[in-house]
Tab-separated table of C-alpha atoms and ligand atoms in Angstrom:
chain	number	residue	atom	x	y	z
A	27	UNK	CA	44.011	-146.770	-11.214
A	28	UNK	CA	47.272	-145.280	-10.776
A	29	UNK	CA	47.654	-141.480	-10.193
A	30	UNK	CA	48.252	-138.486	-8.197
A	31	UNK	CA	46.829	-135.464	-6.548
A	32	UNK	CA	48.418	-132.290	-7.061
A	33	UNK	CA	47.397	-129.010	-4.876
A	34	UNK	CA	47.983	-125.632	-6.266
A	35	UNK	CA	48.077	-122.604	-3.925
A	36	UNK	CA	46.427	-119.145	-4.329
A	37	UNK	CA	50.327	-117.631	-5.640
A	38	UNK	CA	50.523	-120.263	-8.148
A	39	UNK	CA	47.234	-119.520	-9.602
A	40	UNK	CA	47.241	-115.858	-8.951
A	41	UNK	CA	46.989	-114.886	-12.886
A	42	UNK	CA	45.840	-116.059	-15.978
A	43	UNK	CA	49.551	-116.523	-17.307
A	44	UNK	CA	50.591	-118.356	-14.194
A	45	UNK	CA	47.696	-120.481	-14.726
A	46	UNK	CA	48.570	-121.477	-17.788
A	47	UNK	CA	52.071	-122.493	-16.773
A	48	UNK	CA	50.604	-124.628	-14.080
A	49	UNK	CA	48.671	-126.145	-16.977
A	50	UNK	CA	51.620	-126.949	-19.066
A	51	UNK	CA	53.272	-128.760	-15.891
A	52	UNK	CA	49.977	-130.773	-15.232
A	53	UNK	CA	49.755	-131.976	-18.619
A	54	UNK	CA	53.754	-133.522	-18.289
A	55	UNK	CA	53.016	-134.655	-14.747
A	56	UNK	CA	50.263	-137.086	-15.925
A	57	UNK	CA	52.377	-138.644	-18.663
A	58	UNK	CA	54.373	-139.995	-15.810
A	59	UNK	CA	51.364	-140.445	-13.086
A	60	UNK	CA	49.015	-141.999	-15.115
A	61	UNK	CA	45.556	-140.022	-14.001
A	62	UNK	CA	45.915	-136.716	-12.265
A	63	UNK	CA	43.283	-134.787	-9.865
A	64	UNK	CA	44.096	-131.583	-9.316
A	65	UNK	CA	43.035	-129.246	-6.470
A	66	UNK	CA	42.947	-125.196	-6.589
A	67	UNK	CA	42.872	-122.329	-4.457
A	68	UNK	CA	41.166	-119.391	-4.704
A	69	UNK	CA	43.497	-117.072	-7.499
A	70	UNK	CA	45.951	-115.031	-5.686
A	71	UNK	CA	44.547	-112.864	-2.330
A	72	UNK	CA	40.824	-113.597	-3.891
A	73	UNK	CA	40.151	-114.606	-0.065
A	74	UNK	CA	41.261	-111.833	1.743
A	75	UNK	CA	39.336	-109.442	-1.048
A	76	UNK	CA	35.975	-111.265	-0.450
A	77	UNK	CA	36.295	-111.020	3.379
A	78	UNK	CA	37.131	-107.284	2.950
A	79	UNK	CA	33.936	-107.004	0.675
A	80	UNK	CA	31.410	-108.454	3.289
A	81	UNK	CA	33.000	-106.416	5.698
A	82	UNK	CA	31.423	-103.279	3.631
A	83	UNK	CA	28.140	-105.084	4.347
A	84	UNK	CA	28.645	-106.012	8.196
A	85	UNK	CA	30.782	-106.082	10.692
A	86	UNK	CA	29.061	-110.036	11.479
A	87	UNK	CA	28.232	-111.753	8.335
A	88	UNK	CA	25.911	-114.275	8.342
A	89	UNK	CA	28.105	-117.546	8.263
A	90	UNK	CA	26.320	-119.571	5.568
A	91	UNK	CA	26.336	-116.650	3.828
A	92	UNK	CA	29.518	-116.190	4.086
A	93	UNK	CA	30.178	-119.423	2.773
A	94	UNK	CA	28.485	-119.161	-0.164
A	95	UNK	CA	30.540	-115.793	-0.713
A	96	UNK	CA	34.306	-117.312	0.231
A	97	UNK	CA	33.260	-120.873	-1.814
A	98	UNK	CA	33.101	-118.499	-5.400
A	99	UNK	CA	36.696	-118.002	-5.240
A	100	UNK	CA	37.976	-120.965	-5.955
A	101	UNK	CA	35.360	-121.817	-8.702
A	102	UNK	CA	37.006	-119.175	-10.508
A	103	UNK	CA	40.356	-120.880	-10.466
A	104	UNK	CA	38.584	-124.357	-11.596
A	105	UNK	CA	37.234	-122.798	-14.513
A	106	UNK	CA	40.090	-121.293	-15.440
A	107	UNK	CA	42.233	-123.844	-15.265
A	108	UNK	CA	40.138	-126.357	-17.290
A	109	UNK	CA	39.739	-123.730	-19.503
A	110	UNK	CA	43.532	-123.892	-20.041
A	111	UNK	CA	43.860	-127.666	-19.770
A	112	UNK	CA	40.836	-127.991	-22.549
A	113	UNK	CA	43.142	-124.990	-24.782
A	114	UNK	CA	45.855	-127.424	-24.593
A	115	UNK	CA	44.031	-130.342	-25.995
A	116	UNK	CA	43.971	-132.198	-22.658
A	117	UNK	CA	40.380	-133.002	-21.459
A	118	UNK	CA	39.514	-131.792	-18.057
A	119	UNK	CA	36.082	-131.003	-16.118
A	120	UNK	CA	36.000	-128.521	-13.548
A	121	UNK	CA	34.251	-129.671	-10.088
A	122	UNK	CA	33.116	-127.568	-7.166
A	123	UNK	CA	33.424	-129.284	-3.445
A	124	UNK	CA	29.795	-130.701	-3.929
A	125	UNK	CA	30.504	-132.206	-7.096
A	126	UNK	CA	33.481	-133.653	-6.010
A	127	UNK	CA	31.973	-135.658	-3.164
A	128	UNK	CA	33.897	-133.873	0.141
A	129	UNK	CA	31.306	-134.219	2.837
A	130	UNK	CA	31.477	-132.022	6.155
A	131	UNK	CA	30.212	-131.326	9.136
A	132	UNK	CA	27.650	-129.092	9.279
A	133	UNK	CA	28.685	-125.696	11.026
A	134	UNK	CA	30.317	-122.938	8.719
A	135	UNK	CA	33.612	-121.384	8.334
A	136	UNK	CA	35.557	-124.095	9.567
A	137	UNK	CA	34.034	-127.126	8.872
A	138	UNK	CA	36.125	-130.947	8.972
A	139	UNK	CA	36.118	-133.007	6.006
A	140	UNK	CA	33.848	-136.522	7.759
A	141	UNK	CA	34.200	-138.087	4.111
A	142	UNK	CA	34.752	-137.977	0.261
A	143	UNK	CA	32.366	-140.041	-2.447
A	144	UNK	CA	34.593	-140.111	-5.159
A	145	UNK	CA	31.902	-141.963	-7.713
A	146	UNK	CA	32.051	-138.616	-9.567
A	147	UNK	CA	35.532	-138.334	-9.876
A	148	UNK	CA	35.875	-141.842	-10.688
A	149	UNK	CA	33.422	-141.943	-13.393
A	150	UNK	CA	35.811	-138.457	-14.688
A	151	UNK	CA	39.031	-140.110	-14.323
A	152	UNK	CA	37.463	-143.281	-16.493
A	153	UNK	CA	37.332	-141.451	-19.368
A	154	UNK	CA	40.302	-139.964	-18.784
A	155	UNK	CA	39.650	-136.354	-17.726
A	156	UNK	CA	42.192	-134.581	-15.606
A	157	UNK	CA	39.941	-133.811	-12.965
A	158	UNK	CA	40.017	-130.406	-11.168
A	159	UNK	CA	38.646	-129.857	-7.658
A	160	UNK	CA	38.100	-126.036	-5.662
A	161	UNK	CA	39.516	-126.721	-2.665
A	162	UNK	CA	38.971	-125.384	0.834
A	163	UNK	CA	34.913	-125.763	0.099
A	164	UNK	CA	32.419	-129.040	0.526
A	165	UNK	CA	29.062	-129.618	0.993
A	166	UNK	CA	27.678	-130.699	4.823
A	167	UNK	CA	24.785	-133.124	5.444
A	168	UNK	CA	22.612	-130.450	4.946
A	169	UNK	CA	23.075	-129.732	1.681
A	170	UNK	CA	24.810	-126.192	2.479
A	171	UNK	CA	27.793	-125.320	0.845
A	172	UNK	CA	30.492	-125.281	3.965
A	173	UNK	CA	34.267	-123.897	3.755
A	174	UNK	CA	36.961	-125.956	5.824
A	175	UNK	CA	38.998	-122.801	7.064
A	176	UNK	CA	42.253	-120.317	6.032
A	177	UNK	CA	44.231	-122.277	3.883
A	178	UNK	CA	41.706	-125.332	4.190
A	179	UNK	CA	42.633	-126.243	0.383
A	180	UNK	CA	45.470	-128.494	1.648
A	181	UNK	CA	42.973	-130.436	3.526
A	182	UNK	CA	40.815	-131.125	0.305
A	183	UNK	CA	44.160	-132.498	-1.398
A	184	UNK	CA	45.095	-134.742	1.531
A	185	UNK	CA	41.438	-136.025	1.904
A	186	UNK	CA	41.342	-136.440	-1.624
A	187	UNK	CA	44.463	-138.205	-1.640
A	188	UNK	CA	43.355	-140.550	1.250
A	189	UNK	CA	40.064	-141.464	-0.839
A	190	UNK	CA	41.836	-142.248	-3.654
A	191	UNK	CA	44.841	-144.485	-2.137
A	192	UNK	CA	46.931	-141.738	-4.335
A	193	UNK	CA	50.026	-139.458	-3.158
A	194	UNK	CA	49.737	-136.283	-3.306
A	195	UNK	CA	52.023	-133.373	-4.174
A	196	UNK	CA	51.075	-129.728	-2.720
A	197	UNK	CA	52.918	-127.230	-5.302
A	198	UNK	CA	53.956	-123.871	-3.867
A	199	UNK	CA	56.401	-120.850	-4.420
A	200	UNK	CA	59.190	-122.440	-2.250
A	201	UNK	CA	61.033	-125.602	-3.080
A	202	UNK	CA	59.725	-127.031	0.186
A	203	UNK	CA	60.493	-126.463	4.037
A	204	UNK	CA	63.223	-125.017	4.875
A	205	UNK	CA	65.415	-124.829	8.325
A	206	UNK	CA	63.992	-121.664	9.108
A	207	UNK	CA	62.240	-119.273	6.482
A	208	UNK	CA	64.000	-118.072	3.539
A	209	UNK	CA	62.711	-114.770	3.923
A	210	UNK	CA	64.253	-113.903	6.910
A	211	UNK	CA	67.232	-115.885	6.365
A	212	UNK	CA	69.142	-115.939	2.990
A	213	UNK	CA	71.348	-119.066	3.823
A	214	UNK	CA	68.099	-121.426	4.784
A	215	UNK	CA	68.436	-125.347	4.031
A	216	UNK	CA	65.495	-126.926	2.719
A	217	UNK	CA	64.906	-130.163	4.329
A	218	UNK	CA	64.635	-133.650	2.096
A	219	UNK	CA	62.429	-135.655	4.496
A	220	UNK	CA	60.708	-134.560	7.700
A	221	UNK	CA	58.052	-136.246	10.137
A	222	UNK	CA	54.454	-135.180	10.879
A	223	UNK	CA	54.678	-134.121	13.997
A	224	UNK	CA	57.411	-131.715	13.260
A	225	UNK	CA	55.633	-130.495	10.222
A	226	UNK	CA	51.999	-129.945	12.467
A	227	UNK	CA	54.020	-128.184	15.084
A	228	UNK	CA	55.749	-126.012	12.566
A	229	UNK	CA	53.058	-125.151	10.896
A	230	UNK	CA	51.333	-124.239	14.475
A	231	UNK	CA	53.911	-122.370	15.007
A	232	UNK	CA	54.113	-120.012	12.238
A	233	UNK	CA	55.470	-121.833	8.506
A	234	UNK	CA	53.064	-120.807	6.069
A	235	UNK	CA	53.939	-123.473	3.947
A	236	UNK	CA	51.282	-126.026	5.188
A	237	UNK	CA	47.943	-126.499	6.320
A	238	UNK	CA	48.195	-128.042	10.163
A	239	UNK	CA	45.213	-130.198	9.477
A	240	UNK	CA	46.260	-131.411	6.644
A	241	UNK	CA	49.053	-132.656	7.836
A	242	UNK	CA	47.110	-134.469	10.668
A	243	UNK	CA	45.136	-136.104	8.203
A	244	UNK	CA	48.176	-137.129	6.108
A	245	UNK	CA	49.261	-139.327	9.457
A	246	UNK	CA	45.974	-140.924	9.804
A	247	UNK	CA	45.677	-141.728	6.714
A	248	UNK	CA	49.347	-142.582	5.602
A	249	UNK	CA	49.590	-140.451	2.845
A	250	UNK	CA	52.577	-139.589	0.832
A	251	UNK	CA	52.414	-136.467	1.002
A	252	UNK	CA	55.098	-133.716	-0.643
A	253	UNK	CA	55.916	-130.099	-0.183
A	254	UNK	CA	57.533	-128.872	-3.955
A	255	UNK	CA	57.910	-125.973	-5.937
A	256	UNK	CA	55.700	-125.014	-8.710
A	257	UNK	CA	57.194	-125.324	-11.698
A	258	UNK	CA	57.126	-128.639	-11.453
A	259	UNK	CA	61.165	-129.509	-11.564
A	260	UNK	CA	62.764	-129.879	-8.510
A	261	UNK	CA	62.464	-132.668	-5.399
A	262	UNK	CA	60.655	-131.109	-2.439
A	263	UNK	CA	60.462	-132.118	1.390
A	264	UNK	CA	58.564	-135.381	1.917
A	265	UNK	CA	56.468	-135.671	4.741
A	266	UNK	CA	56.693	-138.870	6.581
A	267	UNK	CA	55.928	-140.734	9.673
A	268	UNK	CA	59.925	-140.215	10.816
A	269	UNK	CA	62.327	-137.890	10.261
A	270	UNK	CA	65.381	-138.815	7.750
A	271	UNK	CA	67.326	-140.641	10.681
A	272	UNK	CA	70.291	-139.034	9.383
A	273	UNK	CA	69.147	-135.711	10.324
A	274	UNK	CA	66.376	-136.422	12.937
A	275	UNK	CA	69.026	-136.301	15.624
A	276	UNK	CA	70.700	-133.066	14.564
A	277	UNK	CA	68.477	-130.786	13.007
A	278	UNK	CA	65.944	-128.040	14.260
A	279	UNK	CA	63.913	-125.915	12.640
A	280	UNK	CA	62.859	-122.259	13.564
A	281	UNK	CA	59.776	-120.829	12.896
A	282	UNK	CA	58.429	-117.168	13.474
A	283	UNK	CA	54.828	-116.393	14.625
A	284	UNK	CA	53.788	-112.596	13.907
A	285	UNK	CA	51.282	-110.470	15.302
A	286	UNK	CA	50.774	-111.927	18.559
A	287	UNK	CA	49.423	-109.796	21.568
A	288	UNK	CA	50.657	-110.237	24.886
A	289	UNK	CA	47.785	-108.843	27.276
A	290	UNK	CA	48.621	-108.344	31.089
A	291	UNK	CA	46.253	-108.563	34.280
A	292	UNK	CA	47.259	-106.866	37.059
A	293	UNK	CA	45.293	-108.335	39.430
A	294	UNK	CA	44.159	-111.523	39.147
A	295	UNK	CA	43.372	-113.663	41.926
A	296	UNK	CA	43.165	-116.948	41.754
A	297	UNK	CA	38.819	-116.913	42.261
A	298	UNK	CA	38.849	-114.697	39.386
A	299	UNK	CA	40.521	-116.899	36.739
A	300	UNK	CA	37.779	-118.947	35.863
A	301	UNK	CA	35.363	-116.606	35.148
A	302	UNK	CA	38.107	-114.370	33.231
A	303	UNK	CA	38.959	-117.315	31.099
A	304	UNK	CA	35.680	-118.835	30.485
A	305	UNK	CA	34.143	-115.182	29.287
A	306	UNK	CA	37.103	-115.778	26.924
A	307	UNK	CA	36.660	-118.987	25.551
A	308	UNK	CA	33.354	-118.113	24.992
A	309	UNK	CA	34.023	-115.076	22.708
A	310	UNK	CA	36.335	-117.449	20.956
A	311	UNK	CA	39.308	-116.130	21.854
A	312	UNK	CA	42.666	-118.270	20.986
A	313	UNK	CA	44.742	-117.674	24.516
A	314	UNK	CA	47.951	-119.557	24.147
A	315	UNK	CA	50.692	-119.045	26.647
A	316	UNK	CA	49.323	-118.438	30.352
A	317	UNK	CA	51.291	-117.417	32.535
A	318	UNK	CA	51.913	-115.972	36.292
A	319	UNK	CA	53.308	-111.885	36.536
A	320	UNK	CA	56.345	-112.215	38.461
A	321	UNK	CA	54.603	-110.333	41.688
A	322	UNK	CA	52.115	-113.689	41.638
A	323	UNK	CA	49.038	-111.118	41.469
A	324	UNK	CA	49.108	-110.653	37.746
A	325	UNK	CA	48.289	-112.672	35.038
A	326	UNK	CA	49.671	-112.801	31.522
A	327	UNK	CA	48.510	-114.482	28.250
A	328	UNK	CA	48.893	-114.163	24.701
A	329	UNK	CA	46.493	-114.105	21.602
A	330	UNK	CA	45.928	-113.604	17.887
A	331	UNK	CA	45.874	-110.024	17.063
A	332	UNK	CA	42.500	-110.871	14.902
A	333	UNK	CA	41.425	-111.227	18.847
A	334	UNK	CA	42.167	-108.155	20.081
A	335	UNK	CA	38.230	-106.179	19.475
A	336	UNK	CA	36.904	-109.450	21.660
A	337	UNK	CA	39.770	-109.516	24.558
A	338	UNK	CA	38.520	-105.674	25.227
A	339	UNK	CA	35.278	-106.449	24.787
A	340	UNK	CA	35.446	-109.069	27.956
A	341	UNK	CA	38.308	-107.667	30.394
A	342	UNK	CA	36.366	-104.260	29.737
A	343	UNK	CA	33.466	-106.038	30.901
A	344	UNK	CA	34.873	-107.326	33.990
A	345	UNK	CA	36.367	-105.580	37.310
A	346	UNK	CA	39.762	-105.769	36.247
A	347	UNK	CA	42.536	-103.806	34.559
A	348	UNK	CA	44.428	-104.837	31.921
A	349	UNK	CA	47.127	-103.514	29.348
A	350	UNK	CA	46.843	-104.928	25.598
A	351	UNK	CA	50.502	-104.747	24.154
A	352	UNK	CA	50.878	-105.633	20.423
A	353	UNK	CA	53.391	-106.281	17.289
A	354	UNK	CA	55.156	-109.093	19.935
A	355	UNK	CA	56.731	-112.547	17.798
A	356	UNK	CA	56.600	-115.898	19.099
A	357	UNK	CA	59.796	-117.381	17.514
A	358	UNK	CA	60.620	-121.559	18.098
A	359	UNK	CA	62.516	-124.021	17.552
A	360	UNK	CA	61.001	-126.984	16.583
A	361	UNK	CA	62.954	-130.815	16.441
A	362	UNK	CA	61.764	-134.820	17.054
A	363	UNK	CA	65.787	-134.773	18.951
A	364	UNK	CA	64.060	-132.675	22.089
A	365	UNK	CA	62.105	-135.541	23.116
A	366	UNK	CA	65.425	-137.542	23.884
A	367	UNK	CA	68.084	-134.692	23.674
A	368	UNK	CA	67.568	-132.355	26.895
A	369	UNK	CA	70.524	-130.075	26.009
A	370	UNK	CA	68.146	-128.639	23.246
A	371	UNK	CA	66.541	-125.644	25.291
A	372	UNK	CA	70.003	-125.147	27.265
A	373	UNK	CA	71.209	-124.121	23.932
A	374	UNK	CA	68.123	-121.825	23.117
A	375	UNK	CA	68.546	-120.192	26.476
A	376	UNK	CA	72.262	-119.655	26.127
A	377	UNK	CA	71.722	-117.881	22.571
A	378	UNK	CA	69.192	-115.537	24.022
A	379	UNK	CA	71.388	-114.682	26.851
A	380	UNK	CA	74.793	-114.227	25.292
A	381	UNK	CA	72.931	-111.909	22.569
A	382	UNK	CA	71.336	-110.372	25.304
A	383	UNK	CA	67.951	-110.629	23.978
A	384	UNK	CA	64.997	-109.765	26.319
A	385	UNK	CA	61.915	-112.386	26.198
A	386	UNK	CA	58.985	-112.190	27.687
A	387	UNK	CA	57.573	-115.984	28.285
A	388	UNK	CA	58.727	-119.407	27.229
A	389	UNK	CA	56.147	-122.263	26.836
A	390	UNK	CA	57.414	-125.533	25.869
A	391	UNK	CA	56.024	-128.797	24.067
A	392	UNK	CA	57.475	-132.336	23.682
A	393	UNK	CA	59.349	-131.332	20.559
A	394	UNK	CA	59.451	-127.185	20.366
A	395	UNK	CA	60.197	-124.705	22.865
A	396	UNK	CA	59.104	-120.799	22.114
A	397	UNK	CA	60.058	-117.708	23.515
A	398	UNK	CA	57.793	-113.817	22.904
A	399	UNK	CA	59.960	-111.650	22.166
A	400	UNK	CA	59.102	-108.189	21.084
A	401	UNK	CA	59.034	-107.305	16.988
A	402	UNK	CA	62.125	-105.303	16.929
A	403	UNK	CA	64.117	-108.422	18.720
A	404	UNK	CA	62.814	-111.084	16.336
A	405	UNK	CA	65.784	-111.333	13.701
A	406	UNK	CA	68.102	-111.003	16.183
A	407	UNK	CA	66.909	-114.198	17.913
A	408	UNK	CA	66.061	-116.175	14.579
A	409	UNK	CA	69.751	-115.127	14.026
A	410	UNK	CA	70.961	-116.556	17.408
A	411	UNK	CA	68.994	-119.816	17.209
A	412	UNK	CA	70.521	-120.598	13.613
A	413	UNK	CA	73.799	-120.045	15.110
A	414	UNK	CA	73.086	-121.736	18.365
A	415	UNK	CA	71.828	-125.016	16.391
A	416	UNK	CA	74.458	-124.562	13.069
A	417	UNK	CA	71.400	-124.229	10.823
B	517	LIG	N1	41.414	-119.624	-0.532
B	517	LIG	C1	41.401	-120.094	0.825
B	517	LIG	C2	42.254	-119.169	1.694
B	517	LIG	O1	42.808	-118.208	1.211
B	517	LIG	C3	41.811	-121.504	0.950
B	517	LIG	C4	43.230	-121.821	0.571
B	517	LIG	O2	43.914	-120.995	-0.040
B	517	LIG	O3	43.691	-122.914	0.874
B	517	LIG	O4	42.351	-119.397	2.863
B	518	MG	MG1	47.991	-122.267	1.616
């Protein structure tokens, strides 16, 4: 059978009104796709609001609990939205993860996807039902409902997509990705075609606009995948295995990470490290770039600011001081061309020095290379990076 998935995100289904607009553009988009599943997020900051409510509860919610709380969100939006798809006189039935056939892992919170059984769906789309799925949610081996992390509703689309042999099309409130985000930069170009691996690392790196695993499955899988706006009119950025050749030599991309901490050790000998950085991993703490004090006796790493309650927690608990300072920005630039272009980070390094802009570490990949810089330099060195690179 011929059709599409399309993905709707928490902004597009925020109110009733909006949902019914996204109805209207569903109904059109299956007169050209043939048979349409569509996957929902939770409406509008639903997520964040049911976190904030167990919070009232505990501190440490019970995480198949927790589960069962987050997973109600996006039933709402289902419901809704067949309710409006129904109004309009086009047939649709409402699934939940479960009923939908995505299988995890066990484990809760943050569970992978290890398979869909579409026969449900299937048996839907025979009849000719537009078929609409609550993302981010599934049910593990178990038989306990699971939920596949922040922003884990991409992943159900992608999966979904990959089960069905189907593109799919993840609607959002920008018109795609863009050169560098078109909220801190007016003139931004949205990009037609761009690879996986620059998408993943982007996304890594601080674009909102996609889910980094599902843009690993999309690659395993070979799915078509899309980034578009949501109303449904306009071409978006397609996702591929290369970049458009025309551009993959010449074009970079800068992305912003916020709210990182930068903590400091001032003495750290080297027989202390791995005791210091296992008691870390093992609070779960997301360290990401390591590196030496200038003196050689320190130690410096940065974090998620979510992290902050367990860094204390350990370095309190060990014979060492330490200085926690927040609000710093991991900005990068992000392109295929620095795996065969070395004058890529000369350029970056140039911008930051002619602007004079103070950074405190650089860490590198095979195709990005990111400097911390503190908040108040941030749009100063997005500024000098779109310059640098003519973006
Ligand atoms: N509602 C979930 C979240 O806010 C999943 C998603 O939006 O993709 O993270
Ligand atoms: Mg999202």
């Amino acid at each position: 059978m011929r059709g599409t998935v399309v993905k709707f995100g928490g902004s597009s289904v925020a109110t009733p009104e909006k949902i019914g607009l996204i109805a209207d553009g569903i109904i059109k988009r299956k007169r050209d796709a043939g048979a349409v599943v569509v996957v929902v997020s939770a409406m509008g900051k639903t997520t964040n609001g049911l976190i904030e409510l167990s919070q009232r509860i505990t501190a440490v919610p019970d995480k198949r609990a927790m589960d069962m709380l987050l997973a109600t969100g996006e039933q709402v939006s289902i419901a809704m939205l067949a309710m409006a798809l129904i109004e309009r006189n086009c047939p649709a039935v409402p699934l939940t993860g479960w009923q939908a056939g995505i299988l995890t892992e066990s484990g809760h919170m943050n569970s992978r996807v290890n398979g869909v059984d579409t026969t449900r769906i299937q048996r839907e789309l025979a009849q000719d039902h537009v078929v609409v799925v609550a993302g981010f949610q599934g049910v593990s081996e178990d038989e306990e409902i699971t939920t596949l992390g922040r922003g884990g509703s991409d992943t159900t689309a992608v999966a979904l997509a990959a089960a069905l042999n189907w593109p799919c099309e993840i609607y959002t409130d920008v018109e795609g990705i863009y050169t560098v985000d078109p909220r801190l930069h007016a003139d931004a170009r949205k990009i037609d075609t761009i690879s996986h691996d620059e998408t993943f690392e982007l996304s890594c790196l601080g674009a909102k606009v996609i889910e980094p695993r599902s843009v690993e499955l999309a690659a395993k899988y070979g799915v078509d995948l899309q980034i578009l706006l949501n109303t449904m009119d306009k071409p978006g950025t397609r996702i591929t295995r290369q970049s458009d050749p025309m551009e993959q030599n010449v074009v970079n991309k800068v992305s912003v990470l916020d709210n990182v901490l930068l903590v400091s050790v001032d003495q750290a000998p080297e027989e202390r490290l791995p005791e210091m950085f296992s008691n870390l991993a093992e609070a779960k703490v997301n360290i990401d770039v390591i590196s030496r004090t200038p003196n050689g006796e320190g130690v410096s790493f940065t974090a998620p600011m979510e992290n902050e309650a367990d860094i204390v927690r350990v370095l309190q608990g060990m014979p060492i001081d330490f200085v926690i300072r927040r609000d710093k920005s991991k900005v990068s630039v992000v392109g295929n061309a620095m795996r065969t272009h070395p004058g890529v980070a000369a350029k970056a390094f140039r911008a930051f020095h002619e602007h004079k802009l103070p950074f405190r570490q650089v860490s590198t990949s095979e195709i990005s290379i990111s400097f911390i810089v503190d908040a108040e330099t941030k749009h100063r060195a997005v500024k000098a990076l779109i310059e640098a690179y003519g973006l």
